[in-house]
Coordinates of C-alpha atoms in Angstrom, one line a residue:
X1 CA -6.4 18.7 -71.2
X2 CA -8.9 15.8 -71.9
X3 CA -9.9 15.0 -75.4
X4 CA -13.4 15.3 -76.5
X5 CA -15.2 12.3 -74.7
X6 CA -16.6 9.5 -76.6
X7 CA -20.5 8.7 -76.1
X8 CA -21.2 7.4 -72.6
X9 CA -23.4 4.8 -73.8
X10 CA -27.2 4.7 -73.4
X11 CA -29.6 2.1 -71.7
X12 CA -28.7 -0.3 -74.7
X13 CA -25.1 -0.3 -74.7
X14 CA -23.8 1.2 -71.5
X15 CA -23.5 -2.3 -69.9
X16 CA -21.7 -3.6 -72.8
X17 CA -19.0 -1.0 -72.2
X18 CA -18.9 -0.3 -68.6
X19 CA -21.1 -2.9 -66.9
X20 CA -18.5 -4.9 -65.4
X21 CA -16.5 -1.8 -64.0
X22 CA -19.8 -0.3 -62.7
X23 CA -20.7 -3.5 -60.9
X24 CA -17.2 -4.0 -59.5
X25 CA -17.3 -0.6 -57.8
X26 CA -20.8 -1.0 -56.6
X27 CA -19.7 -4.3 -55.0
X28 CA -17.0 -2.3 -53.3
X29 CA -19.6 -0.6 -51.4
X30 CA -20.1 -3.4 -49.1
X31 CA -16.7 -2.9 -47.9
X32 CA -17.2 0.2 -45.9
X33 CA -17.2 0.0 -42.1
X34 CA -20.8 -0.4 -40.7
X35 CA -22.2 1.3 -37.6
X36 CA -21.5 -1.7 -35.7
X37 CA -18.1 -1.7 -36.7
X38 CA -17.8 2.0 -35.5
X39 CA -19.4 1.3 -32.3
X40 CA -16.7 -1.4 -31.5
X41 CA -13.9 0.9 -32.7
X42 CA -15.0 3.8 -30.4
X43 CA -15.1 1.4 -27.4
X44 CA -11.6 0.4 -27.8
X45 CA -9.0 1.4 -25.1
X46 CA -5.6 0.7 -26.9
X47 CA -4.7 0.4 -30.4
X48 CA -4.2 -3.3 -30.3
X49 CA -7.9 -3.5 -29.6
X50 CA -8.4 -1.6 -32.7
X51 CA -6.5 -3.9 -34.6
X52 CA -8.3 -6.7 -33.2
X53 CA -11.6 -5.3 -34.1
X54 CA -10.6 -4.4 -37.8
X55 CA -9.5 -8.0 -38.6
X56 CA -13.3 -8.8 -39.0
X57 CA -13.7 -5.7 -41.4
X58 CA -12.4 -5.3 -45.0
X59 CA -9.1 -4.0 -43.4
X60 CA -8.3 -7.5 -42.0
X61 CA -5.6 -8.0 -44.4
X62 CA -4.2 -4.5 -43.8
X63 CA -3.8 -4.7 -40.2
X64 CA -2.7 -8.4 -40.4
X65 CA 0.7 -7.3 -41.8
X66 CA 1.1 -4.6 -39.1
X67 CA 3.1 -5.6 -36.0
X68 CA 2.3 -2.3 -34.2
X69 CA -0.5 -0.3 -35.2
X70 CA -0.2 3.3 -35.4
X71 CA -2.6 6.1 -36.8
X72 CA 0.1 7.1 -39.5
X73 CA 0.7 3.3 -40.1
X74 CA -3.1 2.6 -40.4
X75 CA -3.6 5.6 -42.9
X76 CA -0.9 4.5 -45.2
X77 CA -1.8 1.1 -45.4
X78 CA -5.5 1.9 -45.9
X79 CA -4.6 4.4 -48.8
X80 CA -2.5 1.8 -50.5
X81 CA -5.4 -0.5 -50.2
X82 CA -7.6 2.2 -52.0
X83 CA -4.8 2.6 -54.7
X84 CA -4.8 -1.1 -55.5
X85 CA -8.7 -1.1 -55.9
X86 CA -8.6 2.0 -58.0
X87 CA -6.0 0.8 -60.2
X88 CA -8.0 -2.5 -60.7
X89 CA -11.0 -0.5 -61.7
X90 CA -8.7 1.6 -64.2
X91 CA -7.4 -1.4 -65.7
X92 CA -11.0 -2.7 -66.5
X93 CA -12.1 0.7 -67.9
X94 CA -12.5 1.5 -71.4
X95 CA -13.1 5.0 -73.0
X96 CA -14.6 7.6 -71.8
X97 CA -14.6 5.8 -68.3
X98 CA -10.8 5.6 -68.5
X99 CA -10.3 9.4 -69.0
X100 CA -12.9 10.0 -66.3
X101 CA -10.7 8.0 -63.9
X102 CA -7.7 9.6 -64.9
X103 CA -9.1 12.9 -64.2
X104 CA -9.6 11.6 -60.6
X105 CA -6.0 11.2 -60.2
X106 CA -4.9 14.6 -61.6
X107 CA -5.9 16.2 -58.2
X108 CA -3.5 14.1 -56.5
X109 CA -0.7 14.7 -59.2
X110 CA -1.2 18.6 -58.5
X111 CA -0.8 18.0 -54.6
X112 CA 2.2 15.9 -55.0
X113 CA 4.0 18.3 -57.3
X114 CA 3.0 21.3 -55.0
X115 CA 4.3 19.3 -52.1
X116 CA 7.6 18.6 -53.6
X117 CA 8.1 22.2 -54.7
X118 CA 7.2 23.6 -51.4
X119 CA 9.7 21.1 -49.7
X120 CA 12.4 22.0 -52.1
X121 CA 11.9 25.6 -51.2
X122 CA 12.4 24.8 -47.5
X123 CA 15.4 22.3 -47.9
X124 CA 13.7 19.2 -46.8
X125 CA 15.1 15.8 -47.9
X126 CA 13.6 14.3 -51.2
X127 CA 13.0 11.0 -49.7
X128 CA 10.9 12.3 -46.8
X129 CA 8.9 14.2 -49.4
X130 CA 8.4 11.2 -51.6
X131 CA 7.0 9.2 -48.8
X132 CA 4.4 11.9 -48.0
X133 CA 3.4 12.0 -51.8
X134 CA -0.2 10.4 -52.5
X135 CA 0.0 7.2 -54.4
X136 CA -2.7 8.0 -56.8
X137 CA -0.8 11.0 -57.7
X138 CA 2.6 9.3 -58.7
X139 CA 3.9 9.5 -62.2
X140 CA 7.4 8.8 -63.7
X141 CA 9.6 8.0 -60.7
X142 CA 12.5 9.9 -62.1
X143 CA 10.5 12.9 -62.9
X144 CA 9.1 12.9 -59.5
X145 CA 12.5 12.7 -57.8
X146 CA 13.8 15.4 -60.2
X147 CA 11.2 18.0 -59.2
X148 CA 12.7 19.2 -56.0
X149 CA 16.4 19.2 -57.3
X150 CA 16.2 22.4 -59.4
X151 CA 18.6 25.0 -58.6
X152 CA 17.5 28.6 -57.4
X153 CA 18.7 30.4 -60.4
X154 CA 17.4 31.2 -64.1
X155 CA 18.5 27.8 -65.6
X156 CA 17.1 25.8 -62.6
X157 CA 13.8 27.4 -63.0
X158 CA 13.9 26.6 -66.8
X159 CA 14.7 23.1 -66.1
X160 CA 12.0 22.9 -63.7
X161 CA 9.5 24.1 -66.3
X162 CA 10.5 21.6 -68.9
X163 CA 10.6 18.7 -66.2
X164 CA 7.4 19.5 -64.4
X165 CA 5.3 21.3 -67.1
X166 CA 5.9 19.2 -69.9
X167 CA 6.4 15.7 -68.8
X168 CA 3.4 15.3 -66.3
X169 CA -0.3 14.7 -67.3
X170 CA -1.0 17.9 -65.5
X171 CA 1.4 19.8 -67.4
X172 CA -1.3 21.8 -69.5
X173 CA -2.7 23.3 -66.2
X174 CA 0.8 24.7 -65.3
X175 CA 1.0 25.9 -68.8
X176 CA -2.1 27.8 -68.2
X177 CA -0.9 29.2 -64.9
X178 CA 2.4 30.2 -66.3
X179 CA 0.5 31.9 -69.3
X180 CA -1.9 34.2 -67.1
X181 CA 0.8 34.7 -64.5
X182 CA 3.5 35.9 -67.0
X183 CA 0.9 38.3 -68.5
X184 CA 0.1 39.6 -65.1
X185 CA 3.5 39.9 -63.5
X186 CA 5.6 40.5 -66.7
X187 CA 9.3 40.2 -66.4
X188 CA 11.5 37.2 -66.6
X189 CA 8.8 34.3 -67.1
X190 CA 9.2 31.3 -64.7
X191 CA 11.8 32.8 -62.3
X192 CA 9.7 35.8 -61.5
X193 CA 6.3 33.8 -61.1
X194 CA 8.0 31.5 -58.6
X195 CA 9.6 34.3 -56.5
X196 CA 6.5 36.5 -56.5
X197 CA 3.7 34.1 -56.1
X198 CA 3.3 31.7 -53.1
X199 CA 3.0 28.0 -53.5
X200 CA -0.6 27.9 -52.2
X201 CA -1.7 30.3 -54.8
X202 CA 0.0 28.2 -57.3
X203 CA -2.0 25.1 -56.0
X204 CA -5.3 27.0 -56.0
X205 CA -4.8 28.2 -59.5
X206 CA -3.9 24.6 -60.6
X207 CA -7.0 23.0 -58.8
X208 CA -9.3 25.7 -60.4
X209 CA -8.0 24.7 -64.0
X210 CA -8.5 21.1 -62.9
X211 CA -12.0 21.7 -61.8
X212 CA -13.0 23.5 -64.9
X213 CA -11.6 20.9 -67.2
X214 CA -13.2 18.0 -65.1
X215 CA -16.6 19.9 -65.2
X216 CA -16.3 20.5 -69.0
X217 CA -15.6 16.9 -69.5
X218 CA -18.5 15.5 -67.4
X219 CA -21.0 17.8 -69.0
X220 CA -20.0 16.7 -72.4
X221 CA -20.7 13.1 -71.5
X222 CA -24.3 14.0 -70.9
X223 CA -26.9 12.1 -69.2
X224 CA -27.0 11.2 -65.5
X225 CA -23.1 11.5 -65.3
X226 CA -23.5 15.1 -66.3
X227 CA -26.2 15.8 -63.7
X228 CA -24.7 14.0 -60.7
X229 CA -21.0 14.4 -61.2
X230 CA -21.6 17.9 -62.8
X231 CA -23.3 18.9 -59.3
X232 CA -20.7 17.3 -57.2
X233 CA -17.9 19.2 -59.0
X234 CA -20.2 22.6 -58.8
X235 CA -20.2 22.1 -54.9
X236 CA -16.6 21.3 -54.8
X237 CA -15.7 24.3 -56.9
X238 CA -17.9 26.5 -54.4
X239 CA -16.3 25.0 -51.4
X240 CA -12.8 26.2 -52.8
X241 CA -14.0 29.6 -53.6
X242 CA -15.3 29.9 -50.1
X243 CA -12.2 28.5 -48.5
X244 CA -9.9 30.6 -50.7
X245 CA -11.9 33.7 -49.4
X246 CA -11.6 32.8 -45.8
X247 CA -8.1 31.3 -45.7
X248 CA -6.5 34.6 -47.6
X249 CA -8.0 37.1 -45.1
X250 CA -5.1 38.9 -43.5
X251 CA -3.0 38.3 -46.5
X252 CA -1.8 40.5 -49.4
X253 CA -4.7 39.1 -51.5
X254 CA -7.3 40.8 -49.1
X255 CA -6.0 44.2 -50.0
X256 CA -8.7 46.2 -52.2
X257 CA -6.3 46.4 -55.2
X258 CA -5.8 42.5 -55.1
X259 CA -9.3 41.3 -54.2
X260 CA -11.0 41.8 -57.7
X261 CA -7.9 40.8 -59.6
X262 CA -5.6 38.2 -58.1
X263 CA -8.0 36.7 -55.6
X264 CA -11.0 36.4 -57.9
X265 CA -8.8 34.8 -60.5
X266 CA -8.2 31.9 -58.1
X267 CA -12.2 31.2 -58.1
X268 CA -13.3 28.3 -60.5
X269 CA -15.4 29.6 -63.3
X270 CA -18.0 26.8 -62.4
X271 CA -20.4 26.2 -59.4
X272 CA -23.5 27.5 -58.0
X273 CA -21.9 30.6 -56.7
X274 CA -20.5 31.5 -60.3
X275 CA -20.5 34.2 -61.5
X276 CA -22.8 36.4 -59.4
X277 CA -21.6 34.9 -56.0
X278 CA -18.1 34.7 -56.9
X279 CA -18.1 38.3 -57.9
X280 CA -19.5 39.2 -54.4
X281 CA -16.9 37.2 -52.8
X282 CA -14.3 39.1 -54.5
X283 CA -15.3 42.2 -52.7
X284 CA -15.3 40.7 -49.2
X285 CA -12.8 41.8 -47.0
X286 CA -13.7 40.1 -43.7
X287 CA -15.7 37.2 -42.3
X288 CA -18.8 39.3 -41.4
X289 CA -19.1 40.2 -45.3
X290 CA -18.4 36.7 -46.0
X291 CA -21.3 35.6 -43.9
X292 CA -23.7 38.3 -45.7
X293 CA -22.8 36.8 -49.1
X294 CA -23.3 33.4 -48.0
X295 CA -26.4 34.1 -46.4
X296 CA -27.9 34.7 -49.9
X297 CA -27.3 31.0 -50.8
X298 CA -29.4 28.8 -48.4
X299 CA -27.4 25.7 -49.1
X300 CA -24.1 27.5 -47.4
X301 CA -25.8 29.7 -45.1
X302 CA -26.4 26.7 -42.7
X303 CA -22.7 25.6 -43.2
X304 CA -21.5 29.0 -42.3
X305 CA -23.7 29.3 -39.4
X306 CA -21.8 26.3 -38.0
X307 CA -18.4 28.4 -38.2
X308 CA -19.9 31.6 -36.8
X309 CA -22.1 29.9 -33.9
X310 CA -20.1 26.8 -33.4
X311 CA -19.3 25.9 -29.9
X312 CA -16.4 23.8 -30.8
X313 CA -18.3 20.6 -31.3
X314 CA -18.2 20.8 -35.1
X315 CA -15.9 23.1 -37.4
X316 CA -16.8 24.3 -40.9
X317 CA -14.5 21.7 -42.2
X318 CA -16.8 19.0 -40.5
X319 CA -20.0 20.6 -41.9
X320 CA -18.4 20.5 -45.5
X321 CA -17.6 16.9 -44.9
X322 CA -21.1 16.0 -43.7
X323 CA -22.5 17.8 -46.8
X324 CA -20.0 16.1 -49.2
X325 CA -20.9 12.5 -47.6
X326 CA -24.5 13.1 -48.4
X327 CA -24.2 14.0 -52.0
X328 CA -21.5 11.3 -52.7
X329 CA -23.7 8.6 -51.1
X330 CA -26.7 9.8 -53.5
X331 CA -24.3 8.8 -56.2
X332 CA -24.8 5.2 -55.5
X333 CA -28.6 5.4 -55.9
X334 CA -28.8 5.9 -59.5
X335 CA -27.6 3.5 -62.3
X336 CA -25.4 3.8 -65.5
X337 CA -23.3 6.7 -64.7
X338 CA -19.7 7.5 -63.5
X339 CA -20.4 9.5 -60.7
X340 CA -20.1 6.4 -58.4
X341 CA -16.5 6.0 -59.0
X342 CA -15.6 9.4 -57.9
X343 CA -17.8 9.0 -55.0
X344 CA -16.2 5.7 -53.9
X345 CA -12.8 7.3 -53.7
X346 CA -13.8 10.3 -51.9
X347 CA -16.0 8.2 -49.4
X348 CA -12.9 5.9 -48.8
X349 CA -11.0 8.9 -48.0
X350 CA -13.6 10.0 -45.4
X351 CA -13.5 6.4 -43.9
X352 CA -9.7 6.6 -43.5
X353 CA -10.1 10.0 -42.0
X354 CA -12.4 8.7 -39.5
X355 CA -10.0 5.6 -38.9
X356 CA -7.1 8.1 -38.3
X357 CA -9.3 10.2 -35.8
X358 CA -10.5 7.2 -33.8
X359 CA -6.9 5.9 -33.3
X360 CA -5.7 9.2 -32.7
X361 CA -8.1 9.9 -29.9
X362 CA -7.4 6.5 -28.5
X363 CA -3.7 7.2 -28.5
X364 CA -3.9 10.6 -26.9
X365 CA -6.7 9.5 -24.4
X366 CA -9.2 11.8 -25.8
X367 CA -12.2 9.4 -25.8
X368 CA -14.5 12.4 -25.2
X369 CA -13.7 13.6 -28.8
X370 CA -13.7 10.1 -30.4
X371 CA -17.2 10.4 -31.7
X372 CA -16.5 13.6 -33.9
X373 CA -16.4 12.0 -37.3
X374 CA -18.6 11.6 -40.2
X375 CA -19.4 7.9 -40.8
X376 CA -20.3 6.7 -44.3
X377 CA -23.5 5.0 -45.3
X378 CA -24.8 5.3 -41.8
X379 CA -28.6 4.7 -41.0
X380 CA -28.2 7.3 -38.5
X381 CA -27.0 10.1 -40.6
X382 CA -29.1 13.3 -40.3
X383 CA -30.4 13.3 -44.0
X384 CA -31.5 9.6 -43.5
X385 CA -33.1 10.3 -40.3
X386 CA -34.9 13.4 -41.7
X387 CA -36.1 11.2 -44.6
X388 CA -37.4 8.6 -42.2
X389 CA -39.6 11.1 -40.3

């Protein structure tokens, strides 16, 4: 849990505290691929052509060290490049920006821990699991390797609790989950919880606590950070609530007795849907009912129509990505706020998804599908084209 934030700084002293770091991340905006870069990449016939075209971009050094370009290799190298840039920004940051940047990493820590726990339950090799962990979510190496080694007995679960829940920065979120789950399930503490609750439910709970904590932190900062970043996190919370409802259809959490208790408990207590919309979502039992609820919220009705009426050209995830890119790009329009740091990380992730999609389409000779990505800072983006009109 984050401490009470220090003052963000006003027009008189924001640049004294955070001016250099903000200037650095805004300078990094020029590293994004241009529309011309995407055009050249989509015209490539083989991955060697992709490598040649990327040498003229900010990914030039990344591909220069790659003898044979593969989608997974390019993704790994691009993510590592982003991590280096993020860590540079973190070393230059002072409070409260330093804590804000730490909050960004907590999401990846949660995902890494859940990946290790899930892998341990299925008996996968530790080294394979470690390779799949996101570099931004890595903490003490010894702790990371110890997570999937617990024994499937009472002592093993107790060791897991003390290793994972106490010694990681996201430990308080695990403690909150255990406290709430123990009260709901009763019985033998951690052991019962791990046996009775699916990994994805645990992950949804932890992400909920993180979102609520992060939102509380940015609102306390005030100013444009509270307005912009608070809005971004509110939309993220709504997206989680919609996806939780959609993904748990056909599971035990969709049973009448579970919807208003266990499933509702997974919805973040922030966002534009909260509290009226999330209460309505808790009563939904099928996609038709979900659609009726979302029709009451214009910002999500259009996205849901993509899912219902889509012809296969665009999925609901694509619609969410487009909406996210739009709001994240807007974070670069204002000044003297922290939202641009979060936006940079998430927009770079979108760019990496684009590169993986393009290279996969080329590798699998699916050129008809190659244009189905969401470019970043594109002059032809729908929201910019509408603005020009």
